[in-house]
Coordinates of C-alpha atoms and ligand atoms in Angstrom, one line a residue:
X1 CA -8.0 -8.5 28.3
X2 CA -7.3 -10.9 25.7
X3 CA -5.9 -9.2 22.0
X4 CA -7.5 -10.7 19.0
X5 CA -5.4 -11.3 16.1
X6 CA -6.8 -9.7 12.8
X7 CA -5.7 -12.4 10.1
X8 CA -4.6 -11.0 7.1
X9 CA -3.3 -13.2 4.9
X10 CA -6.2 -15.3 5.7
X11 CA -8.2 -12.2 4.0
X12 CA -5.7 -12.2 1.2
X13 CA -6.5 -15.7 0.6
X14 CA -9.9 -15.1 0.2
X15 CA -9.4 -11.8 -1.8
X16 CA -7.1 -13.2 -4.2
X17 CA -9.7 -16.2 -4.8
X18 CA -12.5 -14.0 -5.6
X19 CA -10.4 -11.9 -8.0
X20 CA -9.7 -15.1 -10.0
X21 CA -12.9 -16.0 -10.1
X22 CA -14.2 -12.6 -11.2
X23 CA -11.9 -13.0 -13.5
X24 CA -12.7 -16.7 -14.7
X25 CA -15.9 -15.2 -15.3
X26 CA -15.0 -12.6 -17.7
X27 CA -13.1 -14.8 -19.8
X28 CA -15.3 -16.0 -21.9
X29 CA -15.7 -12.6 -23.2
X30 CA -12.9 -10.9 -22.6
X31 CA -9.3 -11.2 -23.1
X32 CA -7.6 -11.1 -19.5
X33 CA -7.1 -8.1 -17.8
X34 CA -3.2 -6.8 -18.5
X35 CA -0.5 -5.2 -15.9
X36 CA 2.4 -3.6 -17.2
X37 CA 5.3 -3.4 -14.4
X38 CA 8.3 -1.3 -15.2
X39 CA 11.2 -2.1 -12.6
X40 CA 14.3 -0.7 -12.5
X41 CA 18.1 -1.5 -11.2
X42 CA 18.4 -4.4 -8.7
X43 CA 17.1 -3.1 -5.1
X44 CA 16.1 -7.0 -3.7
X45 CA 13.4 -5.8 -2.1
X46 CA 11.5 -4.4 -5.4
X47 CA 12.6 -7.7 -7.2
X48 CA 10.5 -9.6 -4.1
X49 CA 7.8 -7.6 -4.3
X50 CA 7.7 -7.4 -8.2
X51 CA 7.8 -11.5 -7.9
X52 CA 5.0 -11.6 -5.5
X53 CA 2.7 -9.3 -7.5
X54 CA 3.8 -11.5 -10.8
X55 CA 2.5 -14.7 -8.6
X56 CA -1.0 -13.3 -7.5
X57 CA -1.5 -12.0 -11.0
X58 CA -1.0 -15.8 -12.8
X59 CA -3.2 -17.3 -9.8
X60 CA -5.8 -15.0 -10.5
X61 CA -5.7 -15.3 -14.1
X62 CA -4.1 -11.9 -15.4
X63 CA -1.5 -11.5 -17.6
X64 CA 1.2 -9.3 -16.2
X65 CA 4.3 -8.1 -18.5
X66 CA 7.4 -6.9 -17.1
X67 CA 10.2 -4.5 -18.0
X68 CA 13.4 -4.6 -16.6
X69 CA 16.0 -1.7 -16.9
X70 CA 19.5 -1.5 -15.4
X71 CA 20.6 0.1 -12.9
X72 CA 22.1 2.6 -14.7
X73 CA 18.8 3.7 -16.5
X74 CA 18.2 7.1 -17.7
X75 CA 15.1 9.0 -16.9
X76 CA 14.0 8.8 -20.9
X77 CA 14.6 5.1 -20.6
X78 CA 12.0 4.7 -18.2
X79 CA 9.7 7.5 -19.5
X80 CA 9.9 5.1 -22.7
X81 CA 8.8 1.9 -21.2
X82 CA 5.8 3.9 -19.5
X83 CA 4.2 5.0 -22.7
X84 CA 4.8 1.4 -24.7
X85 CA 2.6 0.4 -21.7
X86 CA 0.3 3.8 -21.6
X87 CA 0.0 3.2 -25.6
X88 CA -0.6 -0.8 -25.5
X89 CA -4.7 -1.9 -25.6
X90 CA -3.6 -4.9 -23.7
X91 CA -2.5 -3.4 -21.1
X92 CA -5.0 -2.0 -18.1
X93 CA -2.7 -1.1 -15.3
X94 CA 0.7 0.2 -15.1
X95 CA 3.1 -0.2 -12.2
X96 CA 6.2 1.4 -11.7
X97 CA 8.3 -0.1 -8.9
X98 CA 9.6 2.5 -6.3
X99 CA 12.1 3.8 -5.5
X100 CA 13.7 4.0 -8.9
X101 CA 17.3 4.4 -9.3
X102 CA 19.5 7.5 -8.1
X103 CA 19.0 10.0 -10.9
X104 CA 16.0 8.8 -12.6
X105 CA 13.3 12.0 -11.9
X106 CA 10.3 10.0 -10.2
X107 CA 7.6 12.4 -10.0
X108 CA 8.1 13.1 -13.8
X109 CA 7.8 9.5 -14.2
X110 CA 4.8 8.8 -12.5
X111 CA 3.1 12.0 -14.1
X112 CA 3.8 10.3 -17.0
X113 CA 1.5 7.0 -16.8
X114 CA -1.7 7.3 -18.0
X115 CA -3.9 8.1 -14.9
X116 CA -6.7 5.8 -16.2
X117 CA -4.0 2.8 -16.0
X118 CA -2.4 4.2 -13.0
X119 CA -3.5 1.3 -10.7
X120 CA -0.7 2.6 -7.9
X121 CA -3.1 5.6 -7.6
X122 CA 0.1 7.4 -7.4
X123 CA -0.4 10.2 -10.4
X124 CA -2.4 14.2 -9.2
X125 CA -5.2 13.2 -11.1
X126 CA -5.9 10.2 -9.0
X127 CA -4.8 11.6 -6.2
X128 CA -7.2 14.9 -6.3
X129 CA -9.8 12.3 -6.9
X130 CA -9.2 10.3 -3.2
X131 CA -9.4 13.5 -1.9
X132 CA -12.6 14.7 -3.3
X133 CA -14.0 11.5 -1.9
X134 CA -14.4 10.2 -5.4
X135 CA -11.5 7.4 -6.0
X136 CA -10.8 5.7 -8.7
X137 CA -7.3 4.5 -8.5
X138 CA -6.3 3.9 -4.7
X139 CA -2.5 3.3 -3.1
X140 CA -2.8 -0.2 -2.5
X141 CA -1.4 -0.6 1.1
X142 CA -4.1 1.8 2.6
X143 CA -6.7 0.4 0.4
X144 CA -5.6 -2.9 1.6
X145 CA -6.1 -1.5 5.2
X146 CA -9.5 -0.6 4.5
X147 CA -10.2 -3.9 3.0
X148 CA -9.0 -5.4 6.6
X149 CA -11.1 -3.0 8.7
X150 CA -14.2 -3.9 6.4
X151 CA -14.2 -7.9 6.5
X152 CA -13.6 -7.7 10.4
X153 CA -16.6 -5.7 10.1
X154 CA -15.0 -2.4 12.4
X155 CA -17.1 0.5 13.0
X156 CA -15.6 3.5 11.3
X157 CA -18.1 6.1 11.9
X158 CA -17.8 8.8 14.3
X159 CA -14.7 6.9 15.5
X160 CA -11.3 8.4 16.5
X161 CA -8.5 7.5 13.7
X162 CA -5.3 7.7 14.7
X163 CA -2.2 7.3 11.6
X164 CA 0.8 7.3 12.4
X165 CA 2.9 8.8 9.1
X166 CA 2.2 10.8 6.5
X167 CA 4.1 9.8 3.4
X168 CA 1.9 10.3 0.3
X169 CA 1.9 6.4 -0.6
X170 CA 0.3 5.1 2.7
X171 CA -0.4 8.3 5.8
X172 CA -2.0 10.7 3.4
X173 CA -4.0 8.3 1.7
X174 CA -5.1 6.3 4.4
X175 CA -6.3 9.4 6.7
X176 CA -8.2 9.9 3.6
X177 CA -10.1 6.7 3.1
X178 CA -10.7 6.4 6.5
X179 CA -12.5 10.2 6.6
X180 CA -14.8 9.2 3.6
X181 CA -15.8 6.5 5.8
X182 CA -16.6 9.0 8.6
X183 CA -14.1 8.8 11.0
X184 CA -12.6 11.4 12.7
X185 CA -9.0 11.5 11.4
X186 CA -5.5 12.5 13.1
X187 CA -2.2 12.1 11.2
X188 CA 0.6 12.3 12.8
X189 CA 4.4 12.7 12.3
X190 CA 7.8 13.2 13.4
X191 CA 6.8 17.2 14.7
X192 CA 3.6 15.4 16.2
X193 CA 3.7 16.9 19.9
X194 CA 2.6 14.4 22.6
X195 CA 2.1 11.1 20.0
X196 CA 1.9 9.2 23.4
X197 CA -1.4 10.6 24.6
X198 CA -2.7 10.9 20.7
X199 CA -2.2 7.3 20.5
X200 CA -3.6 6.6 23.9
X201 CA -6.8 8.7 22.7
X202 CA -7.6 6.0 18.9
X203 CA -10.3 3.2 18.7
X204 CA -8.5 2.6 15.1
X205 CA -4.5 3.1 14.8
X206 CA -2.6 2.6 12.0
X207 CA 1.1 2.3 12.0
X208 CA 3.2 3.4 9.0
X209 CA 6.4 5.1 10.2
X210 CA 9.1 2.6 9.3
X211 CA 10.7 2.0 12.6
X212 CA 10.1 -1.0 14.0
X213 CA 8.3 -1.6 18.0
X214 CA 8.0 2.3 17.8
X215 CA 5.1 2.2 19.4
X216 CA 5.2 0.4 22.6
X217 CA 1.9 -1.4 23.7
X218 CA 1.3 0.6 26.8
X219 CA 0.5 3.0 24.5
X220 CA -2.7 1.5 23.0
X221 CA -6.0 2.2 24.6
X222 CA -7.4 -1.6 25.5
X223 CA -10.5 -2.0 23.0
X224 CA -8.9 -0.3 19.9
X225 CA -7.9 -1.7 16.8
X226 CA -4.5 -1.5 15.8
X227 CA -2.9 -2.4 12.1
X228 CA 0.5 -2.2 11.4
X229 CA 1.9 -1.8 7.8
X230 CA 5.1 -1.8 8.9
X231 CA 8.2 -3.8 7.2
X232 CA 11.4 -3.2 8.8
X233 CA 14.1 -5.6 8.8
X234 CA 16.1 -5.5 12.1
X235 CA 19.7 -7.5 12.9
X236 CA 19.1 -9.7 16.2
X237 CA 21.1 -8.7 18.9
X238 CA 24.2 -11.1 19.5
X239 CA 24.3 -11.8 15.7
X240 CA 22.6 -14.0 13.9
X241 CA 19.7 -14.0 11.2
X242 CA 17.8 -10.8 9.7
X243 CA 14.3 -11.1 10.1
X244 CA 11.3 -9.0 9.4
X245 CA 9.9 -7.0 12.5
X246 CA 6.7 -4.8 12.9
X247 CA 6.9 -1.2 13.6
X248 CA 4.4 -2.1 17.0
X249 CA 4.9 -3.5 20.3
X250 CA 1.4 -4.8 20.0
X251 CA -0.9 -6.6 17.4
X252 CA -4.1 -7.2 16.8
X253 CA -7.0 -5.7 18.4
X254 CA -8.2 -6.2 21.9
X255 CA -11.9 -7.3 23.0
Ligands
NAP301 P1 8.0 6.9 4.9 O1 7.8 7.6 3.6 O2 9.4 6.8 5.4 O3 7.2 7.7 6.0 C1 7.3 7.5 7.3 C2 6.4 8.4 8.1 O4 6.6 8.2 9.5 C3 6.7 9.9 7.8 O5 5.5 10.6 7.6 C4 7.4 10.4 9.1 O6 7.1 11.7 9.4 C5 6.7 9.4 10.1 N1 7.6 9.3 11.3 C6 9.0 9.0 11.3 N2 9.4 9.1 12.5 C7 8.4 9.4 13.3 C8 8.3 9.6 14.7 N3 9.4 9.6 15.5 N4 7.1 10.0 15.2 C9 6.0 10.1 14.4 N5 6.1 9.9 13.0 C10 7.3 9.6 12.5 O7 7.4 5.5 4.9 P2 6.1 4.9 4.1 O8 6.5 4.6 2.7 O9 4.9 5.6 4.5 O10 6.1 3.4 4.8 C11 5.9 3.3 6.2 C12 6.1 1.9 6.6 O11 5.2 1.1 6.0 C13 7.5 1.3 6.3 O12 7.9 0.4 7.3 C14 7.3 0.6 5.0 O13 8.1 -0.5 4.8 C15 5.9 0.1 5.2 N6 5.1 -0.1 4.0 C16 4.4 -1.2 4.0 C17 3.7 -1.5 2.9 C18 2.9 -2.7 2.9 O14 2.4 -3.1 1.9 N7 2.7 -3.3 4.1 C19 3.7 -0.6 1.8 C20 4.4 0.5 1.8 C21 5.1 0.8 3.0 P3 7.6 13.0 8.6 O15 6.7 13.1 7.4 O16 7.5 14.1 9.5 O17 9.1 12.7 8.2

């Protein structure tokens, strides 16, 4: 049976352009919208992804503003930069880059962004809203899955969900989204019993454990739709260049 590949940055493409054009078509009324990105020390991968987020905003025509603490940072220091951004009418969104440095307190830093700029979705007020079906703010990686499993137009209802992690940025979340859309939901995790045979039984899977070709095709029932958020970065064997790996032995779905 042949897999089909789902495309996503095909769908980010086309995502991105119709942001900019909603956007293009506030303008003449509006100022653009404003994010406000706090990061903190010098993990490369947050400076990648700080970049990226930096790029899609200017191509879609919002103005993004970003703070930039050492290293060394104190807690205060941080809590600071959140509420110029929580106090500034230009701004709409706050993000605060994760993980933040050794010794900076993160929960009491993301309880202190205003939840109605908390765009991560990442603060208990947004959080109890997911999960009384009634979102506002949504973590953007399972909100991005969801985006994926619409536009390839996937049946959701009455369907068996199968995630694979539980972390309160993408498992919890996702198992979430994907129950308001009336699938039947499993989450699984490192004390999951027989993850084999729970995989074996999902239409939909979703990967987020962080350990890349975890799960092994033979695994996935043919027919169900797999998406992997995985990013692990894995040395080749015999030397050579790191490269970026998926946490699946299989992608795509099958039809
Ligand atoms: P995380 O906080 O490390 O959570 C990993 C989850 O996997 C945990 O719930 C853990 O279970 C579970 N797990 C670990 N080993 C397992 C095993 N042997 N069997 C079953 N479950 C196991 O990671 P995360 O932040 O959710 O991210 C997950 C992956 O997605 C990472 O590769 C990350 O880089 C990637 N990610 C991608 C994006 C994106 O935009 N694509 C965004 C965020 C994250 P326990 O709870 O029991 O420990």
């Amino acid at each position: 049976m042949a897999a089909k590949i789902i495309d996503g940055k095909k769908w980010a493409g086309v995502i991105q352009e119709e942001i900019r054009v909603e956007v293009a078509e506030l303008a003449p009324r509006f100022r653009p919208p404003g994010l406000g990105v706090v990061l903190a020390g010098d993990h490369p991968a947050s400076r990648i992804y700080v970049s990226r987020k930096e790029q899609a905003c200017e191509a879609a025509g919002i103005r993004s503003v970003e703070t930039h603490l050492p290293a060394d940072t104190s807690t205060l220091a941080v809590l600071r930069e959140v509420q110029k951004f929580n106090e500034d009418p230009a701004i709409d969104g706050i993000l605060v880059q994760l993980p933040l440095p050794m010794g900076v307190d993160e929960k009491r830093v993301l309880m202190a962004v205003d939840p109605s700029k908390d765009v991560d979705g990442f603060h208990p007020e947004n959080v109890g809203l997911l999960s009384q079906g009634n979102p506002r703010f949504v973590p953007c990686t399972p909100a991005g899955v969801m985006e994926l499993l619409k536009r390839e137009n996937i049946p959701l209802v009455g369907r068996h969900a199968v995630v694979v992690g539980r972390s309160n940025i993408v498992g919890k979340p996702m198992g979430m989204l994907l129950l308001a859309q009336h699938a039947t939901v499993t989450t699984c995790h490192s004390r999951t019993e027989r993850l084999q045979v729970v995989c074996h039984s999902a239409d939909i899977l979703v990967a987020a454990i962080g350990k890349a070709g975890f799960i092994p095709g033979a695994w996935i029932r043919p027919g169900a739709v797999v998406i992997d958020v995985g990013i692990n970065r894995i040395e080749p064997e015999g030397g050579g260049k790191a490269k970026n790996c998926r946490g699946c032995g299989f992608r795509g779905s099958f039809t």
